[in-house]
Amino acid sequence: METSMSFSHDMDNEYEKLIRRMNPPRVVVDNETCKNATVIQVDSANRHGILLEVVQILTDLNLIITKAYISSDGGWFMDVFNVTDQDGNKITDEEVLDYIQKSLVPDSSSLTRSVGLISSLDCTSIELIGRDRPGLLSEVSAVLAHLKCNIVNAEVWTHNTRAASVVHITDQETGCAIADSERLARIKDLLRNVLRGSSHSREAKTVVSFDATHTERRLHQMMFADRDYERADDNGDLDEGRRPNVSIVNWYDKDYSVVTIRCKDRPKLLFDTVCTLTDMQYVIFHGSVDAEGPEAYQEYCIRHVDGSPVKSEAERERVIQCLEAAIQRRVSEGLKLELCTTDRVGLLSDVTRIFRESGLTVSRAEVTTRAGKAMNTFYVRDASGYPVDAKTIESIRDAIGQTILKVKGAHKDSKQVAEESQSKTLFGGLFKSKSFCNFSLIRSYS
């Protein structure tokens, strides 16, 4: 029986490949039709998850999707996106346009091209999830530095008292992935002890993985599995004013459920909602997205993969809660700090230790190294719940280096430093002015 089922599954996969070869994706990039955006149209044989793959490619390039029209009824998929760069301009860079075209051609394995992926041969991936608390990132990075692990890339999200992170590490001496099972077991045990710093009943988890999974999609999956969407009784009312407006009604004539989302617009919002619906095993048949103003509007006609619309009030409420959580996970409250300098082992540990000792907590972080440069973004808040003090930020910048750590978030009390100096540093010259680079000029697709 198992052999028969396996044979049938293999036949289905081969049939899908044949259909894709017979109906290759067609990508049309148009810079003429719309005066303020580049129009990208994708036509392809339909399969579950293809919309997410396309959106993932566009968002990984840091493109802003201002409008989208989705249609994937039957065996064919068609989507039209209006996109701009971060400054609201059309996309004219031939390298970017060529990348988009090549990423969507037949058998291109578009997911493996995504910026959020790291080859399992290059580094070891560690997934962490536990209760959020001030100083957690500092403790995690200190443990890894002590174990002679270099943090190549990392992303940290916090939501609803939970913290999740995907960290890519290499061996400090060899610069390669860590494969020794005993060493990995020790890393897991020590990190799990850090995550268990609270007696909270929900379990902390540490997983070592060699799978090449898109980092941000994996974070959504981890927090969903951790049930971060469940509203806490003690803070549900506090978040009511900021909660996204999500509604679901059934369209009985067409046997669809219609999901409508209204919320403040932000980058990667479309990816977050499409990712969540896809991983919850819902298929988006039709949809429209409008994010040209400060508020984003999304509407999707969905069915579960078994062909049914939302069947119960409990299911409807669960989908709403999961979409709300997906939107709020990436909402970054706090001051945005960008750090760019020459990378070295222990850098993240040193920086986050200064944050912790200065009374700040990290609510979200993106850590990247490329060509020997560390390019890190932190969203920080006062650990006591008060507004971040401008003097505290200036003290931190003096310690790390004024030109190395930049304040990017709005901070009404902070003073603009006309002539930045980095003579004061706790690291004895480890941060040098020549190591500074403009973070915004580093292309995420390189």
Coordinates of C-alpha atoms in Angstrom, one line a residue:
M1 CA 0.0 0.0 0.0
E2 CA 2.8 2.4 0.9
T3 CA 4.6 1.6 -2.4
S4 CA 1.4 2.4 -4.3
M5 CA 0.9 5.7 -2.5
S6 CA 4.5 6.7 -3.1
F7 CA 4.3 5.8 -6.8
S8 CA 1.1 7.9 -7.1
H9 CA 2.7 10.9 -5.3
D10 CA 5.8 10.7 -7.6
M11 CA 3.5 10.6 -10.7
D12 CA 1.7 13.7 -9.4
N13 CA 5.0 15.5 -9.0
E14 CA 6.2 14.5 -12.5
Y15 CA 2.8 15.6 -13.9
E16 CA 3.2 19.1 -12.2
K17 CA 6.7 19.4 -13.6
L18 CA 5.4 18.6 -17.1
I19 CA 2.6 21.1 -16.9
R20 CA 5.2 23.8 -15.8
R21 CA 7.4 22.9 -18.7
M22 CA 4.5 23.1 -21.2
N23 CA 3.2 26.3 -19.6
P24 CA 6.3 28.2 -18.6
P25 CA 5.9 31.3 -16.4
R26 CA 5.7 34.6 -18.4
V27 CA 7.0 37.7 -16.7
V28 CA 6.3 41.1 -18.2
V29 CA 7.9 44.2 -16.8
D30 CA 6.3 47.5 -17.9
N31 CA 7.6 50.9 -17.0
E32 CA 5.3 52.8 -19.4
T33 CA 1.7 52.1 -18.4
C34 CA 1.8 53.6 -14.9
K35 CA 3.4 57.0 -14.3
N36 CA 4.5 56.3 -10.7
A37 CA 5.2 52.6 -10.5
T38 CA 6.7 49.7 -12.4
V39 CA 4.1 47.1 -13.4
I40 CA 5.1 43.4 -13.1
Q41 CA 2.8 40.8 -14.5
V42 CA 3.3 37.1 -13.8
D43 CA 1.4 34.4 -15.7
S44 CA 2.0 30.8 -14.9
A45 CA 0.5 27.3 -14.4
N46 CA -1.1 27.4 -10.9
R47 CA 0.1 25.5 -7.9
H48 CA -0.3 26.0 -4.1
G49 CA 2.3 28.5 -2.8
I50 CA 3.2 30.2 -6.1
L51 CA 1.8 33.5 -5.0
L52 CA 3.9 33.5 -1.9
E53 CA 7.0 32.7 -3.9
V54 CA 6.4 35.7 -6.2
V55 CA 5.7 38.0 -3.3
Q56 CA 8.7 36.7 -1.4
I57 CA 11.1 37.5 -4.3
L58 CA 9.7 41.1 -4.6
T59 CA 9.9 41.8 -0.9
D60 CA 13.4 40.3 -0.5
L61 CA 14.5 42.9 -3.0
N62 CA 13.1 45.6 -0.7
L63 CA 10.5 46.6 -3.4
I64 CA 7.4 48.4 -2.2
I65 CA 4.2 46.8 -3.5
T66 CA 1.7 49.6 -3.8
K67 CA -1.0 47.6 -5.7
A68 CA -1.7 44.0 -6.6
Y69 CA -4.3 42.1 -8.5
I70 CA -4.5 38.3 -8.0
S71 CA -6.3 35.7 -10.0
S72 CA -5.6 32.0 -9.7
D73 CA -8.9 30.2 -10.4
G74 CA -8.6 26.9 -12.2
G75 CA -5.2 25.8 -13.5
W76 CA -3.7 29.2 -14.3
F77 CA -2.2 31.9 -12.1
M78 CA -2.0 35.6 -13.0
D79 CA -0.9 38.4 -10.8
V80 CA -0.1 42.0 -11.5
F81 CA 2.0 44.1 -9.1
N82 CA 2.7 47.8 -9.0
V83 CA 6.1 48.3 -7.4
T84 CA 8.5 51.0 -6.5
D85 CA 11.9 51.2 -4.8
Q86 CA 12.2 52.5 -1.2
D87 CA 12.2 56.1 -2.4
G88 CA 8.9 55.7 -4.3
N89 CA 10.6 55.6 -7.8
K90 CA 10.1 53.2 -10.6
I91 CA 12.5 50.2 -10.9
T92 CA 15.0 51.0 -13.6
D93 CA 18.1 49.1 -12.4
E94 CA 18.7 46.5 -15.1
E95 CA 20.3 44.1 -12.5
V96 CA 17.2 44.1 -10.4
L97 CA 14.9 43.6 -13.4
D98 CA 17.0 40.8 -14.7
Y99 CA 17.0 39.1 -11.3
I100 CA 13.2 39.2 -11.2
Q101 CA 13.0 37.7 -14.7
K102 CA 15.4 34.9 -13.9
S103 CA 13.9 34.1 -10.5
L104 CA 10.6 33.3 -12.1
V105 CA 11.6 31.2 -15.2
P106 CA 10.9 27.4 -15.3
D107 CA 12.8 25.2 -12.9
S108 CA 14.6 28.2 -11.4
S109 CA 13.7 27.1 -7.9
S110 CA 12.9 30.6 -7.0
L111 CA 12.8 29.9 -3.3
T112 CA 16.5 28.9 -3.3
R113 CA 17.3 32.3 -4.8
S114 CA 15.7 34.3 -2.0
V115 CA 17.8 36.6 0.0
G116 CA 16.4 35.1 3.2
L117 CA 18.1 31.8 2.5
I118 CA 21.5 30.6 3.5
S119 CA 23.1 27.5 2.1
S120 CA 23.3 24.7 4.7
L121 CA 26.9 24.2 3.6
D122 CA 27.9 27.7 4.6
C123 CA 26.6 27.9 8.1
T124 CA 24.5 26.2 10.8
S125 CA 21.0 27.5 11.5
I126 CA 19.7 27.7 15.1
E127 CA 16.1 28.4 15.9
L128 CA 15.2 29.8 19.3
I129 CA 11.8 30.5 20.8
G130 CA 10.9 31.4 24.4
R131 CA 9.5 34.1 26.7
D132 CA 10.7 37.6 25.8
R133 CA 12.6 39.6 28.5
P134 CA 15.1 42.4 28.6
G135 CA 18.7 41.4 27.7
L136 CA 17.7 38.1 26.1
L137 CA 19.5 38.8 22.8
S138 CA 22.6 40.0 24.8
E139 CA 22.6 36.7 26.7
V140 CA 22.2 34.5 23.6
S141 CA 24.9 36.3 21.7
A142 CA 27.3 36.2 24.7
V143 CA 26.8 32.4 24.9
L144 CA 27.6 31.9 21.2
A145 CA 30.7 34.1 21.5
H146 CA 31.8 32.1 24.5
L147 CA 31.4 28.9 22.4
K148 CA 33.5 30.4 19.6
C149 CA 30.6 30.7 17.2
N150 CA 30.5 33.6 14.8
I151 CA 27.0 35.0 14.1
V152 CA 26.8 35.5 10.4
N153 CA 23.1 36.5 10.2
A154 CA 20.3 36.6 12.6
E155 CA 16.7 37.9 12.8
V156 CA 14.8 38.4 16.1
W157 CA 11.1 39.0 16.5
T158 CA 9.1 39.6 19.6
H159 CA 5.3 39.5 20.0
N160 CA 2.8 39.0 22.7
T161 CA 5.5 38.2 25.4
R162 CA 7.2 35.7 23.1
A163 CA 10.6 36.0 21.3
A164 CA 11.7 34.0 18.3
S165 CA 15.0 34.1 16.4
V166 CA 16.7 32.3 13.6
V167 CA 20.5 32.6 13.9
H168 CA 23.1 31.5 11.3
I169 CA 26.4 30.6 12.8
T170 CA 29.9 29.4 11.7
D171 CA 32.9 28.1 13.5
Q172 CA 35.1 30.9 14.7
E173 CA 38.3 29.2 13.5
T174 CA 37.3 27.6 10.2
G175 CA 34.5 29.9 9.1
C176 CA 32.4 26.9 8.1
A177 CA 29.2 25.4 9.3
I178 CA 29.4 23.4 12.6
A179 CA 28.6 19.8 12.1
D180 CA 30.0 18.1 15.2
S181 CA 27.1 16.5 17.0
E182 CA 28.5 16.9 20.5
R183 CA 29.3 20.5 20.0
L184 CA 25.9 21.2 18.6
A185 CA 24.3 19.4 21.6
R186 CA 26.2 21.6 24.0
I187 CA 25.2 24.8 22.1
K188 CA 21.6 23.7 22.2
D189 CA 21.7 22.9 25.9
L190 CA 23.3 26.2 26.9
L191 CA 21.0 28.3 24.8
R192 CA 18.0 26.4 26.1
N193 CA 19.1 27.3 29.6
V194 CA 19.3 31.0 28.6
L195 CA 15.8 30.8 27.2
R196 CA 14.5 29.1 30.4
G197 CA 15.5 32.2 32.4
S198 CA 11.8 32.5 33.3
S199 CA 9.6 30.1 35.3
H200 CA 6.8 30.8 32.8
S201 CA 4.9 27.6 32.0
R202 CA 5.3 27.8 28.2
E203 CA 8.3 25.8 27.0
A204 CA 11.5 27.3 25.5
K205 CA 12.8 25.5 22.4
T206 CA 16.1 25.4 20.6
V207 CA 16.5 23.6 17.3
V208 CA 19.6 23.1 15.1
S209 CA 18.7 22.9 11.5
F210 CA 20.6 22.4 8.2
D211 CA 17.5 23.1 6.1
A212 CA 17.5 26.1 3.8
T213 CA 14.3 27.8 4.9
H214 CA 13.4 31.4 4.2
T215 CA 14.2 33.1 7.5
E216 CA 11.1 35.4 7.8
R217 CA 8.7 32.6 6.7
R218 CA 10.3 30.4 9.3
L219 CA 9.8 33.0 12.0
H220 CA 6.2 33.2 11.1
Q221 CA 5.9 29.4 11.3
M222 CA 7.7 29.3 14.6
M223 CA 5.6 31.9 16.3
F224 CA 2.4 30.4 14.8
A225 CA 3.4 27.0 16.2
D226 CA 4.1 28.7 19.6
R227 CA 0.5 30.2 19.5
D228 CA 1.6 33.8 19.9
Y229 CA -1.7 34.7 18.3
E230 CA -3.6 33.8 21.4
R231 CA -4.6 37.0 23.1
A232 CA -3.6 37.4 26.7
D233 CA -6.5 38.2 29.0
D234 CA -4.5 40.9 30.8
N235 CA -3.5 43.0 27.7
G236 CA -6.1 42.3 25.1
D237 CA -7.9 45.6 25.7
L238 CA -4.7 47.6 25.7
D239 CA -4.0 46.5 22.1
E240 CA -7.5 47.1 20.8
G241 CA -6.8 50.5 19.4
R242 CA -3.8 49.4 17.5
R243 CA -5.2 46.1 16.3
P244 CA -5.6 45.6 12.6
N245 CA -9.1 45.5 11.2
V246 CA -9.6 41.9 9.9
S247 CA -12.9 40.5 8.9
I248 CA -14.1 37.3 7.2
V249 CA -17.5 36.7 5.6
N250 CA -18.6 33.7 3.4
W251 CA -19.6 34.3 -0.2
Y252 CA -22.0 31.5 -0.5
D253 CA -22.8 31.9 -4.2
K254 CA -19.1 31.3 -5.1
D255 CA -18.3 29.1 -2.1
Y256 CA -15.4 31.4 -1.0
S257 CA -14.6 33.1 2.2
V258 CA -13.7 36.8 1.7
V259 CA -11.0 38.1 4.0
T260 CA -10.7 41.9 4.3
I261 CA -7.7 43.5 6.0
R262 CA -7.4 47.2 6.8
C263 CA -4.3 48.5 8.8
K264 CA -1.5 51.0 8.7
D265 CA 0.7 50.3 5.7
R266 CA 4.3 49.1 6.2
P267 CA 7.0 47.3 4.2
K268 CA 6.4 43.5 3.7
L269 CA 2.8 43.6 4.9
L270 CA 1.7 41.7 1.8
F271 CA 4.3 39.0 2.4
D272 CA 3.2 38.6 6.0
T273 CA -0.5 38.0 5.2
V274 CA 0.1 35.8 2.2
C275 CA 2.6 33.8 4.1
T276 CA 0.2 33.2 7.0
L277 CA -2.7 32.2 4.8
T278 CA -0.5 29.8 2.8
D279 CA 1.0 28.1 5.8
M280 CA -2.4 27.8 7.3
Q281 CA -3.3 25.8 4.2
Y282 CA -5.6 28.3 2.6
V283 CA -5.6 29.0 -1.2
I284 CA -6.0 32.6 -2.4
F285 CA -8.1 32.5 -5.6
H286 CA -8.7 36.2 -6.1
G287 CA -7.4 39.3 -4.4
S288 CA -6.8 43.0 -4.6
V289 CA -4.3 45.1 -2.6
D290 CA -4.1 48.8 -2.4
A291 CA -1.3 50.4 -0.3
E292 CA -0.9 53.7 -2.0
G293 CA -1.9 55.7 1.1
P294 CA -1.0 55.5 4.7
E295 CA -3.6 52.7 5.2
A296 CA -3.3 49.4 3.4
Y297 CA -6.4 47.5 2.1
Q298 CA -6.2 43.8 1.2
E299 CA -9.1 41.6 0.1
Y300 CA -8.7 37.9 -0.6
C301 CA -11.2 35.2 -1.7
I302 CA -9.9 32.0 -0.1
R303 CA -10.7 28.4 0.4
H304 CA -9.0 25.7 2.5
V305 CA -6.9 23.3 0.5
D306 CA -9.7 20.7 0.9
G307 CA -11.9 23.0 -1.1
S308 CA -14.1 24.4 1.6
P309 CA -14.6 28.0 2.8
V310 CA -14.3 28.9 6.5
K311 CA -16.8 26.5 8.1
S312 CA -17.3 27.6 11.7
E313 CA -17.1 30.6 14.0
A314 CA -14.1 29.1 15.8
E315 CA -12.2 28.7 12.5
R316 CA -13.1 32.2 11.5
E317 CA -11.9 33.6 14.8
R318 CA -8.7 31.6 14.6
V319 CA -7.9 32.9 11.1
I320 CA -8.5 36.5 12.2
Q321 CA -6.3 36.1 15.2
C322 CA -3.5 34.6 13.2
L323 CA -3.6 37.3 10.6
E324 CA -3.6 40.0 13.3
A325 CA -0.5 38.3 14.9
A326 CA 1.2 38.1 11.5
I327 CA 0.8 41.8 10.9
Q328 CA 1.8 42.8 14.5
R329 CA 4.9 40.7 14.7
R330 CA 6.8 43.0 12.4
V331 CA 5.4 46.2 13.8
S332 CA 8.5 47.7 15.4
E333 CA 7.8 49.9 18.4
G334 CA 10.8 51.7 19.6
L335 CA 13.8 53.6 18.3
K336 CA 15.5 52.3 15.2
L337 CA 19.3 52.1 15.4
E338 CA 21.5 51.1 12.5
L339 CA 25.1 49.8 13.0
C340 CA 27.6 49.3 10.2
T341 CA 31.2 48.4 10.9
T342 CA 33.9 45.8 10.2
D343 CA 32.6 42.4 11.4
R344 CA 34.4 40.5 14.1
V345 CA 33.5 37.6 16.5
G346 CA 31.7 38.8 19.5
L347 CA 30.5 42.1 18.0
L348 CA 26.8 41.4 18.5
S349 CA 27.5 40.4 22.1
D350 CA 29.4 43.6 22.8
V351 CA 26.8 45.9 21.3
T352 CA 23.8 44.2 22.9
R353 CA 25.6 44.2 26.2
I354 CA 25.9 48.0 26.0
F355 CA 22.1 48.2 25.2
R356 CA 21.3 46.0 28.2
E357 CA 23.6 47.9 30.6
S358 CA 22.0 51.1 29.4
G359 CA 18.5 49.9 30.3
L360 CA 17.3 49.2 26.8
T361 CA 15.6 46.1 25.4
V362 CA 15.6 44.9 21.8
S363 CA 12.2 44.4 20.4
R364 CA 13.3 43.4 16.9
A365 CA 16.7 42.9 15.2
E366 CA 18.2 42.2 11.8
V367 CA 21.8 41.1 11.8
T368 CA 23.7 40.7 8.5
T369 CA 27.3 40.3 7.5
R370 CA 28.5 40.7 4.0
A371 CA 32.0 41.0 2.6
G372 CA 33.5 41.5 6.0
K373 CA 31.0 44.2 7.1
A374 CA 28.4 43.9 9.8
M375 CA 25.1 45.7 9.0
N376 CA 22.7 45.5 11.9
T377 CA 19.4 47.1 12.6
F378 CA 17.9 47.2 16.1
Y379 CA 14.6 48.4 17.4
V380 CA 15.1 49.3 21.1
R381 CA 12.8 50.4 23.9
D382 CA 13.4 51.4 27.5
A383 CA 13.2 48.2 29.6
S384 CA 11.1 50.0 32.2
G385 CA 8.5 51.0 29.7
Y386 CA 9.4 54.7 29.7
P387 CA 10.3 56.6 26.5
V388 CA 13.9 56.1 25.4
D389 CA 16.0 58.9 26.9
A390 CA 18.0 61.0 24.4
K391 CA 21.0 61.2 26.7
T392 CA 21.1 57.4 27.0
I393 CA 21.2 57.1 23.2
E394 CA 24.0 59.6 22.9
S395 CA 25.9 57.8 25.6
I396 CA 25.6 54.5 23.7
R397 CA 26.6 56.2 20.5
D398 CA 29.7 57.6 22.2
A399 CA 30.6 54.2 23.5
I400 CA 30.2 52.4 20.2
G401 CA 31.1 55.2 17.8
Q402 CA 28.9 58.1 16.5
T403 CA 29.4 57.3 12.9
I404 CA 29.0 53.6 13.4
L405 CA 25.7 53.6 15.2
K406 CA 23.0 55.8 13.6
V407 CA 19.6 56.8 15.0
K408 CA 17.0 56.2 12.3
G409 CA 13.7 56.3 14.2
A410 CA 11.9 59.5 15.1
H411 CA 13.1 60.7 18.5
K412 CA 11.7 64.1 19.4
D413 CA 14.1 64.6 22.3
S414 CA 17.3 63.6 20.6
K415 CA 19.8 66.2 19.6
Q416 CA 21.3 66.1 16.1
V417 CA 25.1 66.0 16.3
A418 CA 26.5 68.3 13.7
E419 CA 30.1 67.1 13.9
E420 CA 30.2 63.4 14.9
S421 CA 33.1 62.2 16.8
Q422 CA 34.1 58.6 17.7
S423 CA 37.1 59.3 19.9
K424 CA 35.2 57.8 22.8
T425 CA 34.9 54.0 22.6
L426 CA 34.8 51.2 25.0
F427 CA 36.5 48.9 22.5
G428 CA 39.9 50.6 22.3
G429 CA 39.8 51.4 18.6
L430 CA 38.0 48.3 17.4
F431 CA 35.5 50.5 15.7
K432 CA 37.3 52.7 13.2
S433 CA 35.8 55.4 11.0
K434 CA 37.1 53.7 7.9
S435 CA 34.9 50.8 8.7
F436 CA 31.7 52.8 8.4
C437 CA 29.6 52.2 5.4
N438 CA 26.3 53.6 4.3
F439 CA 23.8 50.9 5.2
S440 CA 21.2 52.0 2.7
L441 CA 23.5 51.5 -0.2
I442 CA 24.0 47.8 0.4
R443 CA 21.7 45.9 -1.9
S444 CA 19.9 43.0 -0.3
Y445 CA 19.9 41.0 -3.4
S446 CA 23.7 40.9 -3.8

